[in-house]
Amino acid sequence: MKGIKIIGTGSAVPSKVLTNFDLEKIVDTSDEWIRTRSGIRERHIADKETAASDLAAQAAQKALEDAGVSSKEVGLIIIGTVTPDMSFPSTSCMVQDRIGAKEAVCFDISAGCTGFIYGLEVARGIINNNPSKIALVIGVEILSKITDYTDRSTCVLFGDGAGAAVLKATEERRGILDTHLGADGSLGYLLYMPGGGSRNPLTHEALDNKMHYLKMAGNEVFKSAVRAMEDSAVKILEKVGWSGKEVSLLIPHQANIRIIEATAKRIGLSMERVFVNIDKYGNTSSASIPIALDEARRQGRIKDGDKIVLVAFGAGFTWGAVAIEW
Ligand code: UT7
């Protein structure tokens, strides 16, 4: 084994679309404010019955089809999510059952919007130890179910979706070249959901205090996100010895167009070589990068030999970047 490649991708979003104009009717906001401050025009929202494992299984099946791999060949399923179906069992175990991947070991990762990047690195480590394992790494979120639609500072930002990638050892000297990961738990209080865990179990009182909703100090998170995404992008380029100008496509976490533009500028990359789909999906947390990666491939924006950089920042705080020679 000489490298670890992504050999297939897939994504799935719910069919229902919530536009900025729809939100104007729900909270005191405007299409103009949302577009200019975040870059978002619309997002996809799950119906009452749909949970994370439903979208994750759809994305996984598409990724396996794309890779030409049967679910029976999958040896590992890792899911990054902060909106699992339930606290336990893991959403990855549910997906294993749904897609019939009986040979796979399964677990979820809680790394906020960096969940997919963390998942790639963990899968890379496991495949390095067991080169015969084919891995499914998935990012999935149903953020609409932890969003307070009376809080205009958060409800305009988030959307639902799933993205998946199939990883396999290869004799070629390319694929995932290196990863840079970081975390700072001291700032976790700026982006969190207080209820539902062992600190604030789901009681009537917790519900009355809206503890089952995501809380975010947007402006503080924004500043940390810019810093961490820029630094992470710079560090991964240093690690693999690429200049910013050599990057064929940057696929950043889609939280805010202004954060994306700042990251691209810092590494000297023009926006033509940055993949942006935040206008259509909003912030889908750990799903944003694998959805974008899948769309970029399907739009023909990734070719063999391309130098691809993924970079993310999220709750924890966590951040990370990956360099891939496709
Ligand atoms: O996924 C990883 C983590 N998440 C992120 O990286 C998100 C980071 N944060 C952001 O993207 C931005 O901070 C936001 C888009 C959330 C907000 O943009 P901002 O430029 O930081 O705005 P702000 O929070 O400083 O608010 C500016 C003003 C405030 O009014 P005053 O105090 O200036 O009168 C807010 O009350 O905008 C007001 N505001 C709104 N107005 C209309 C806040 N939300 C809205 C809204 N519509 N939806």
Tab-separated table of C-alpha atoms and ligand atoms in Angstrom:
chain	number	residue	atom	x	y	z
A	1	MET	CA	0.000	0.000	0.000
A	2	LYS	CA	1.372	3.418	-0.976
A	3	GLY	CA	-1.586	5.780	-0.530
A	4	ILE	CA	-5.220	6.094	0.529
A	5	LYS	CA	-7.653	7.382	-2.066
A	6	ILE	CA	-11.228	8.635	-2.099
A	7	ILE	CA	-12.720	6.343	-4.740
A	8	GLY	CA	-16.371	7.466	-4.564
A	9	THR	CA	-18.582	10.239	-3.204
A	10	GLY	CA	-22.311	10.743	-2.693
A	11	SER	CA	-24.673	13.245	-1.102
A	12	ALA	CA	-28.317	13.654	-0.155
A	13	VAL	CA	-30.444	16.590	0.963
A	14	PRO	CA	-34.134	16.734	1.869
A	15	SER	CA	-36.433	17.939	-0.936
A	16	LYS	CA	-38.035	20.779	1.037
A	17	VAL	CA	-36.385	24.158	0.430
A	18	LEU	CA	-36.641	27.070	2.874
A	19	THR	CA	-35.732	30.359	1.167
A	20	ASN	CA	-34.671	33.653	2.723
A	21	PHE	CA	-38.067	35.006	1.652
A	22	ASP	CA	-39.784	32.213	3.606
A	23	LEU	CA	-37.725	33.206	6.669
A	24	GLU	CA	-38.780	36.855	6.273
A	25	LYS	CA	-42.266	35.617	7.173
A	26	ILE	CA	-41.064	33.764	10.302
A	27	VAL	CA	-38.573	36.170	11.971
A	28	ASP	CA	-37.525	39.814	11.720
A	29	THR	CA	-34.941	39.421	8.941
A	30	SER	CA	-34.488	40.131	5.241
A	31	ASP	CA	-33.151	38.318	2.197
A	32	GLU	CA	-30.707	41.206	1.784
A	33	TRP	CA	-29.283	40.854	5.347
A	34	ILE	CA	-28.884	37.095	5.086
A	35	ARG	CA	-27.269	37.203	1.617
A	36	THR	CA	-24.831	40.008	2.340
A	37	ARG	CA	-23.819	38.782	5.841
A	38	SER	CA	-23.605	35.055	5.087
A	39	GLY	CA	-23.961	34.329	1.337
A	40	ILE	CA	-26.985	32.078	1.935
A	41	ARG	CA	-30.101	32.217	-0.285
A	42	GLU	CA	-31.841	28.990	0.667
A	43	ARG	CA	-31.362	25.762	2.622
A	44	HIS	CA	-32.903	22.254	2.606
A	45	ILE	CA	-34.981	21.230	5.616
A	46	ALA	CA	-35.936	17.697	6.660
A	47	ASP	CA	-39.558	16.720	7.276
A	48	LYS	CA	-40.761	15.476	10.657
A	49	GLU	CA	-40.041	11.811	9.912
A	50	THR	CA	-36.504	12.199	8.521
A	51	ALA	CA	-33.529	11.643	10.838
A	52	ALA	CA	-29.770	11.758	10.312
A	53	SER	CA	-29.412	8.040	9.508
A	54	ASP	CA	-31.958	8.352	6.659
A	55	LEU	CA	-29.919	10.986	4.801
A	56	ALA	CA	-26.613	9.353	5.753
A	57	ALA	CA	-27.718	5.994	4.324
A	58	GLN	CA	-28.810	7.661	1.052
A	59	ALA	CA	-25.475	9.484	0.704
A	60	ALA	CA	-23.563	6.297	1.599
A	61	GLN	CA	-25.389	4.236	-1.014
A	62	LYS	CA	-24.663	6.830	-3.710
A	63	ALA	CA	-20.982	6.940	-2.712
A	64	LEU	CA	-20.710	3.127	-2.845
A	65	GLU	CA	-22.379	3.081	-6.286
A	66	ASP	CA	-19.985	5.780	-7.467
A	67	ALA	CA	-17.024	3.742	-6.160
A	68	GLY	CA	-18.339	0.464	-7.589
A	69	VAL	CA	-18.059	-1.112	-4.134
A	70	SER	CA	-20.638	-3.417	-2.537
A	71	SER	CA	-21.769	-2.617	1.012
A	72	LYS	CA	-20.538	-6.090	2.003
A	73	GLU	CA	-16.963	-4.980	1.238
A	74	VAL	CA	-17.124	-2.032	3.682
A	75	GLY	CA	-15.000	-2.630	6.813
A	76	LEU	CA	-15.424	0.701	8.590
A	77	ILE	CA	-18.144	3.376	8.893
A	78	ILE	CA	-17.336	6.673	10.606
A	79	ILE	CA	-19.974	9.408	10.884
A	80	GLY	CA	-19.308	12.995	11.903
A	81	THR	CA	-22.482	14.494	13.346
A	82	VAL	CA	-23.830	16.662	16.171
A	83	THR	CA	-27.402	15.686	15.315
A	84	PRO	CA	-27.421	11.871	15.581
A	85	ASP	CA	-30.764	10.029	15.490
A	86	MET	CA	-30.357	9.589	19.278
A	87	SER	CA	-27.546	9.650	21.876
A	88	PHE	CA	-26.987	5.944	21.366
A	89	PRO	CA	-26.641	3.633	19.571
A	90	SER	CA	-24.471	5.459	17.089
A	91	THR	CA	-25.903	6.706	13.820
A	92	SER	CA	-23.130	4.784	12.041
A	93	CYS	CA	-24.468	1.501	13.474
A	94	MET	CA	-27.914	2.428	12.124
A	95	VAL	CA	-26.441	3.150	8.702
A	96	GLN	CA	-24.523	-0.146	8.790
A	97	ASP	CA	-27.814	-1.990	9.275
A	98	ARG	CA	-29.654	0.085	6.656
A	99	ILE	CA	-27.116	-0.460	3.876
A	100	GLY	CA	-26.249	-4.060	4.847
A	101	ALA	CA	-22.573	-3.458	5.641
A	102	LYS	CA	-22.345	-6.390	8.059
A	103	GLU	CA	-18.525	-6.494	8.098
A	104	ALA	CA	-18.113	-2.853	9.107
A	105	VAL	CA	-17.049	-1.568	12.523
A	106	CYS	CA	-18.934	1.637	13.285
A	107	PHE	CA	-18.699	4.739	15.425
A	108	ASP	CA	-19.634	8.427	15.388
A	109	ILE	CA	-17.369	11.433	15.884
A	110	SER	CA	-18.474	14.646	17.594
A	111	ALA	CA	-16.240	17.371	16.170
A	112	GLY	CA	-18.858	19.898	15.048
A	113	CYS	CA	-18.432	21.175	11.518
A	114	THR	CA	-14.936	19.595	11.408
A	115	GLY	CA	-16.461	16.107	11.864
A	116	PHE	CA	-15.856	14.967	8.287
A	117	ILE	CA	-12.203	16.099	8.341
A	118	TYR	CA	-11.603	14.397	11.704
A	119	GLY	CA	-13.338	11.308	10.271
A	120	LEU	CA	-11.048	11.224	7.236
A	121	GLU	CA	-7.967	11.339	9.466
A	122	VAL	CA	-9.231	8.576	11.790
A	123	ALA	CA	-10.137	6.408	8.772
A	124	ARG	CA	-6.688	7.055	7.292
A	125	GLY	CA	-5.071	5.819	10.518
A	126	ILE	CA	-7.209	2.682	10.630
A	127	ILE	CA	-6.609	1.858	6.952
A	128	ASN	CA	-2.879	2.382	7.482
A	129	ASN	CA	-3.041	-0.371	10.122
A	130	ASN	CA	-5.459	-2.557	8.127
A	131	PRO	CA	-4.899	-1.861	4.409
A	132	SER	CA	-7.634	-4.291	3.346
A	133	LYS	CA	-10.382	-2.210	5.014
A	134	ILE	CA	-12.615	-0.089	2.780
A	135	ALA	CA	-14.040	2.849	4.751
A	136	LEU	CA	-17.138	4.974	4.471
A	137	VAL	CA	-16.703	8.418	6.013
A	138	ILE	CA	-19.932	10.393	6.283
A	139	GLY	CA	-20.906	13.874	7.479
A	140	VAL	CA	-24.607	14.295	8.252
A	141	GLU	CA	-26.715	16.874	10.043
A	142	ILE	CA	-30.374	17.574	10.654
A	143	LEU	CA	-29.679	20.977	12.194
A	144	SER	CA	-33.250	22.179	11.599
A	145	LYS	CA	-34.303	19.963	14.525
A	146	ILE	CA	-32.031	21.763	17.007
A	147	THR	CA	-32.663	25.241	15.568
A	148	ASP	CA	-34.817	27.815	17.347
A	149	TYR	CA	-36.953	29.374	14.595
A	150	THR	CA	-37.679	32.376	16.832
A	151	ASP	CA	-33.941	33.277	17.057
A	152	ARG	CA	-33.047	35.252	13.939
A	153	SER	CA	-29.337	35.211	14.765
A	154	THR	CA	-29.135	31.444	14.174
A	155	CYS	CA	-32.205	30.201	12.302
A	156	VAL	CA	-31.250	31.857	9.010
A	157	LEU	CA	-27.911	30.035	8.862
A	158	PHE	CA	-28.444	26.303	9.084
A	159	GLY	CA	-29.621	23.540	6.753
A	160	ASP	CA	-29.833	19.749	6.584
A	161	GLY	CA	-27.913	17.253	4.450
A	162	ALA	CA	-25.427	14.398	4.203
A	163	GLY	CA	-22.283	13.665	2.244
A	164	ALA	CA	-20.196	10.497	2.070
A	165	ALA	CA	-16.812	9.360	0.774
A	166	VAL	CA	-15.422	5.854	0.180
A	167	LEU	CA	-11.737	5.417	1.099
A	168	LYS	CA	-9.478	2.633	-0.074
A	169	ALA	CA	-5.774	1.784	0.081
A	170	THR	CA	-3.983	2.108	-3.254
A	171	GLU	CA	-0.628	1.167	-4.770
A	172	GLU	CA	-0.454	4.668	-6.287
A	173	ARG	CA	1.525	7.368	-4.484
A	174	ARG	CA	-1.410	9.773	-4.220
A	175	GLY	CA	-4.705	10.306	-2.470
A	176	ILE	CA	-4.881	11.819	1.024
A	177	LEU	CA	-1.357	13.177	1.553
A	178	ASP	CA	-1.613	14.789	4.962
A	179	THR	CA	-3.945	16.320	7.532
A	180	HIS	CA	-3.698	19.144	10.034
A	181	LEU	CA	-6.096	19.037	13.019
A	182	GLY	CA	-6.632	21.302	16.027
A	183	ALA	CA	-9.012	21.998	18.905
A	184	ASP	CA	-9.588	24.528	21.704
A	185	GLY	CA	-12.113	23.380	24.298
A	186	SER	CA	-11.897	26.647	26.253
A	187	LEU	CA	-14.096	28.343	23.627
A	188	GLY	CA	-16.743	25.620	23.445
A	189	TYR	CA	-19.284	27.811	25.237
A	190	LEU	CA	-19.566	30.063	22.164
A	191	LEU	CA	-21.297	27.358	20.072
A	192	TYR	CA	-23.163	24.568	21.828
A	193	MET	CA	-26.435	22.856	22.652
A	194	PRO	CA	-26.916	22.746	26.434
A	195	GLY	CA	-29.723	20.209	26.734
A	196	GLY	CA	-30.155	16.512	26.145
A	197	GLY	CA	-26.912	15.285	27.718
A	198	SER	CA	-25.940	14.360	31.273
A	199	ARG	CA	-25.417	18.037	32.272
A	200	ASN	CA	-28.967	19.112	31.438
A	201	PRO	CA	-31.098	16.035	30.750
A	202	LEU	CA	-34.308	16.546	28.787
A	203	THR	CA	-36.703	17.620	31.500
A	204	HIS	CA	-39.770	19.839	31.138
A	205	GLU	CA	-37.699	22.629	32.696
A	206	ALA	CA	-34.885	22.158	30.150
A	207	LEU	CA	-37.415	22.328	27.322
A	208	ASP	CA	-39.045	25.450	28.788
A	209	ASN	CA	-35.581	27.054	28.902
A	210	LYS	CA	-35.010	26.111	25.228
A	211	MET	CA	-31.956	24.015	26.098
A	212	HIS	CA	-32.696	21.663	23.201
A	213	TYR	CA	-31.694	24.382	20.732
A	214	LEU	CA	-28.288	25.311	19.342
A	215	LYS	CA	-26.795	28.523	20.815
A	216	MET	CA	-24.152	30.568	19.024
A	217	ALA	CA	-22.352	33.842	19.712
A	218	GLY	CA	-22.083	34.462	15.958
A	219	ASN	CA	-19.676	37.350	15.939
A	220	GLU	CA	-17.188	35.704	18.348
A	221	VAL	CA	-17.382	32.439	16.425
A	222	PHE	CA	-16.843	34.359	13.184
A	223	LYS	CA	-13.521	35.826	14.380
A	224	SER	CA	-12.212	32.457	15.591
A	225	ALA	CA	-13.413	30.747	12.407
A	226	VAL	CA	-11.524	33.173	10.153
A	227	ARG	CA	-8.340	32.788	12.193
A	228	ALA	CA	-8.498	28.987	12.453
A	229	MET	CA	-9.500	28.315	8.823
A	230	GLU	CA	-6.728	30.618	7.549
A	231	ASP	CA	-4.116	29.062	9.851
A	232	SER	CA	-5.197	25.531	9.047
A	233	ALA	CA	-5.037	26.175	5.301
A	234	VAL	CA	-1.548	27.694	5.644
A	235	LYS	CA	-0.326	24.809	7.850
A	236	ILE	CA	-1.516	22.037	5.538
A	237	LEU	CA	0.145	23.754	2.561
A	238	GLU	CA	3.403	23.953	4.541
A	239	LYS	CA	3.117	20.271	5.493
A	240	VAL	CA	2.773	19.066	1.896
A	241	GLY	CA	5.031	21.738	0.383
A	242	TRP	CA	2.466	23.306	-1.945
A	243	SER	CA	2.101	27.029	-2.598
A	244	GLY	CA	-1.425	28.480	-2.440
A	245	LYS	CA	-1.291	29.139	-6.179
A	246	GLU	CA	-0.716	25.432	-6.876
A	247	VAL	CA	-4.044	24.465	-5.299
A	248	SER	CA	-6.474	23.296	-8.004
A	249	LEU	CA	-9.567	23.550	-5.804
A	250	LEU	CA	-10.158	24.659	-2.221
A	251	ILE	CA	-13.255	23.087	-0.665
A	252	PRO	CA	-13.938	24.977	2.555
A	253	HIS	CA	-16.627	24.403	5.179
A	254	GLN	CA	-19.618	26.478	4.066
A	255	ALA	CA	-20.449	28.601	7.132
A	256	ASN	CA	-20.154	32.113	5.741
A	257	ILE	CA	-18.999	33.423	2.355
A	258	ARG	CA	-16.918	36.084	4.114
A	259	ILE	CA	-14.967	33.402	6.052
A	260	ILE	CA	-14.439	31.471	2.801
A	261	GLU	CA	-13.172	34.585	0.971
A	262	ALA	CA	-10.794	35.459	3.832
A	263	THR	CA	-9.337	31.923	3.793
A	264	ALA	CA	-8.810	31.988	0.020
A	265	LYS	CA	-7.193	35.417	0.193
A	266	ARG	CA	-4.803	34.337	2.957
A	267	ILE	CA	-3.364	31.549	0.778
A	268	GLY	CA	-3.383	33.733	-2.358
A	269	LEU	CA	-6.050	31.762	-4.206
A	270	SER	CA	-8.591	33.414	-6.516
A	271	MET	CA	-12.258	32.625	-5.881
A	272	GLU	CA	-12.504	30.772	-9.239
A	273	ARG	CA	-10.584	27.972	-7.555
A	274	VAL	CA	-12.776	27.851	-4.461
A	275	PHE	CA	-15.891	25.694	-4.342
A	276	VAL	CA	-18.914	27.568	-2.986
A	277	ASN	CA	-22.448	26.201	-2.595
A	278	ILE	CA	-23.481	27.945	0.634
A	279	ASP	CA	-26.121	29.873	-1.355
A	280	LYS	CA	-28.078	26.614	-1.908
A	281	TYR	CA	-27.584	24.728	1.361
A	282	GLY	CA	-26.641	27.175	4.138
A	283	ASN	CA	-24.399	25.800	6.869
A	284	THR	CA	-24.847	22.013	7.057
A	285	SER	CA	-22.027	21.588	9.616
A	286	SER	CA	-20.171	18.286	9.169
A	287	ALA	CA	-22.076	17.574	5.928
A	288	SER	CA	-20.940	20.728	4.163
A	289	ILE	CA	-17.532	19.551	2.918
A	290	PRO	CA	-18.604	16.073	1.689
A	291	ILE	CA	-21.648	17.582	-0.069
A	292	ALA	CA	-19.394	20.182	-1.710
A	293	LEU	CA	-16.799	17.531	-2.625
A	294	ASP	CA	-19.489	15.401	-4.258
A	295	GLU	CA	-20.945	18.356	-6.179
A	296	ALA	CA	-17.498	19.491	-7.304
A	297	ARG	CA	-16.781	16.024	-8.712
A	298	ARG	CA	-20.144	15.765	-10.441
A	299	GLN	CA	-19.626	19.214	-11.996
A	300	GLY	CA	-16.287	18.018	-13.409
A	301	ARG	CA	-14.284	20.422	-11.253
A	302	ILE	CA	-11.929	17.709	-9.964
A	303	LYS	CA	-9.602	15.803	-12.305
A	304	ASP	CA	-6.978	13.116	-11.718
A	305	GLY	CA	-3.800	14.674	-10.357
A	306	ASP	CA	-5.529	17.830	-9.039
A	307	LYS	CA	-4.297	19.310	-5.767
A	308	ILE	CA	-7.340	19.585	-3.491
A	309	VAL	CA	-7.483	21.217	-0.044
A	310	LEU	CA	-10.382	20.733	2.385
A	311	VAL	CA	-10.590	23.054	5.399
A	312	ALA	CA	-13.113	23.367	8.237
A	313	PHE	CA	-13.861	24.975	11.577
A	314	GLY	CA	-16.593	24.132	14.076
A	315	ALA	CA	-17.988	23.610	17.552
A	316	GLY	CA	-15.517	22.503	20.182
A	317	PHE	CA	-13.797	24.575	18.882
A	318	THR	CA	-12.267	22.222	16.345
A	319	TRP	CA	-10.576	22.874	13.020
A	320	GLY	CA	-8.630	21.022	10.391
A	321	ALA	CA	-7.465	20.747	6.818
A	322	VAL	CA	-6.648	17.921	4.420
A	323	ALA	CA	-4.450	17.883	1.309
A	324	ILE	CA	-5.425	15.416	-1.408
A	325	GLU	CA	-3.681	14.657	-4.672
A	326	TRP	CA	-6.657	13.331	-6.617
B	1	UT7	O1	-20.138	26.386	11.288
B	1	UT7	C1	-19.068	26.812	12.058
B	1	UT7	C2	-19.386	27.842	12.999
B	1	UT7	N1	-20.216	28.911	12.552
B	1	UT7	C3	-19.731	29.992	11.925
B	1	UT7	O2	-18.588	30.012	11.525
B	1	UT7	C4	-20.627	31.188	11.814
B	1	UT7	C5	-19.856	32.413	12.241
B	1	UT7	N2	-20.642	33.643	12.329
B	1	UT7	C6	-21.195	34.261	11.262
B	1	UT7	O3	-21.214	33.751	10.177
B	1	UT7	C7	-21.714	35.661	11.456
B	1	UT7	O4	-21.305	36.150	12.718
B	1	UT7	C8	-23.266	35.789	11.345
B	1	UT7	C9	-23.714	35.602	9.898
B	1	UT7	C10	-23.903	34.778	12.254
B	1	UT7	C11	-23.693	37.194	11.786
B	1	UT7	O5	-23.023	38.188	11.041
B	1	UT7	P1	-22.325	39.407	11.792
B	1	UT7	O6	-21.813	40.299	10.746
B	1	UT7	O7	-21.327	38.824	12.755
B	1	UT7	O8	-23.546	40.084	12.529
B	1	UT7	P2	-23.733	40.372	14.094
B	1	UT7	O9	-23.994	39.111	14.822
B	1	UT7	O10	-22.599	41.236	14.563
B	1	UT7	O11	-25.062	41.245	14.072
B	1	UT7	C12	-25.109	42.509	13.409
B	1	UT7	C13	-26.516	43.057	13.528
B	1	UT7	C14	-27.070	43.043	14.946
B	1	UT7	O12	-27.849	44.217	15.100
B	1	UT7	P3	-27.259	45.530	15.843
B	1	UT7	O13	-26.893	45.047	17.221
B	1	UT7	O14	-26.065	45.919	15.038
B	1	UT7	O15	-28.390	46.483	15.773
B	1	UT7	C15	-27.979	41.847	14.973
B	1	UT7	O16	-29.027	41.980	15.916
B	1	UT7	O17	-27.420	42.246	12.750
B	1	UT7	C16	-28.530	41.856	13.577
B	1	UT7	N3	-28.992	40.541	13.112
B	1	UT7	C17	-29.882	40.380	12.123
B	1	UT7	N4	-30.556	41.263	11.374
B	1	UT7	C18	-31.391	40.770	10.434
B	1	UT7	C19	-28.592	39.319	13.558
B	1	UT7	N5	-29.229	38.351	12.865
B	1	UT7	C20	-30.022	38.989	11.972
B	1	UT7	C21	-30.916	38.534	10.983
B	1	UT7	N6	-31.559	39.444	10.231
B	1	UT7	N7	-31.120	37.227	10.738
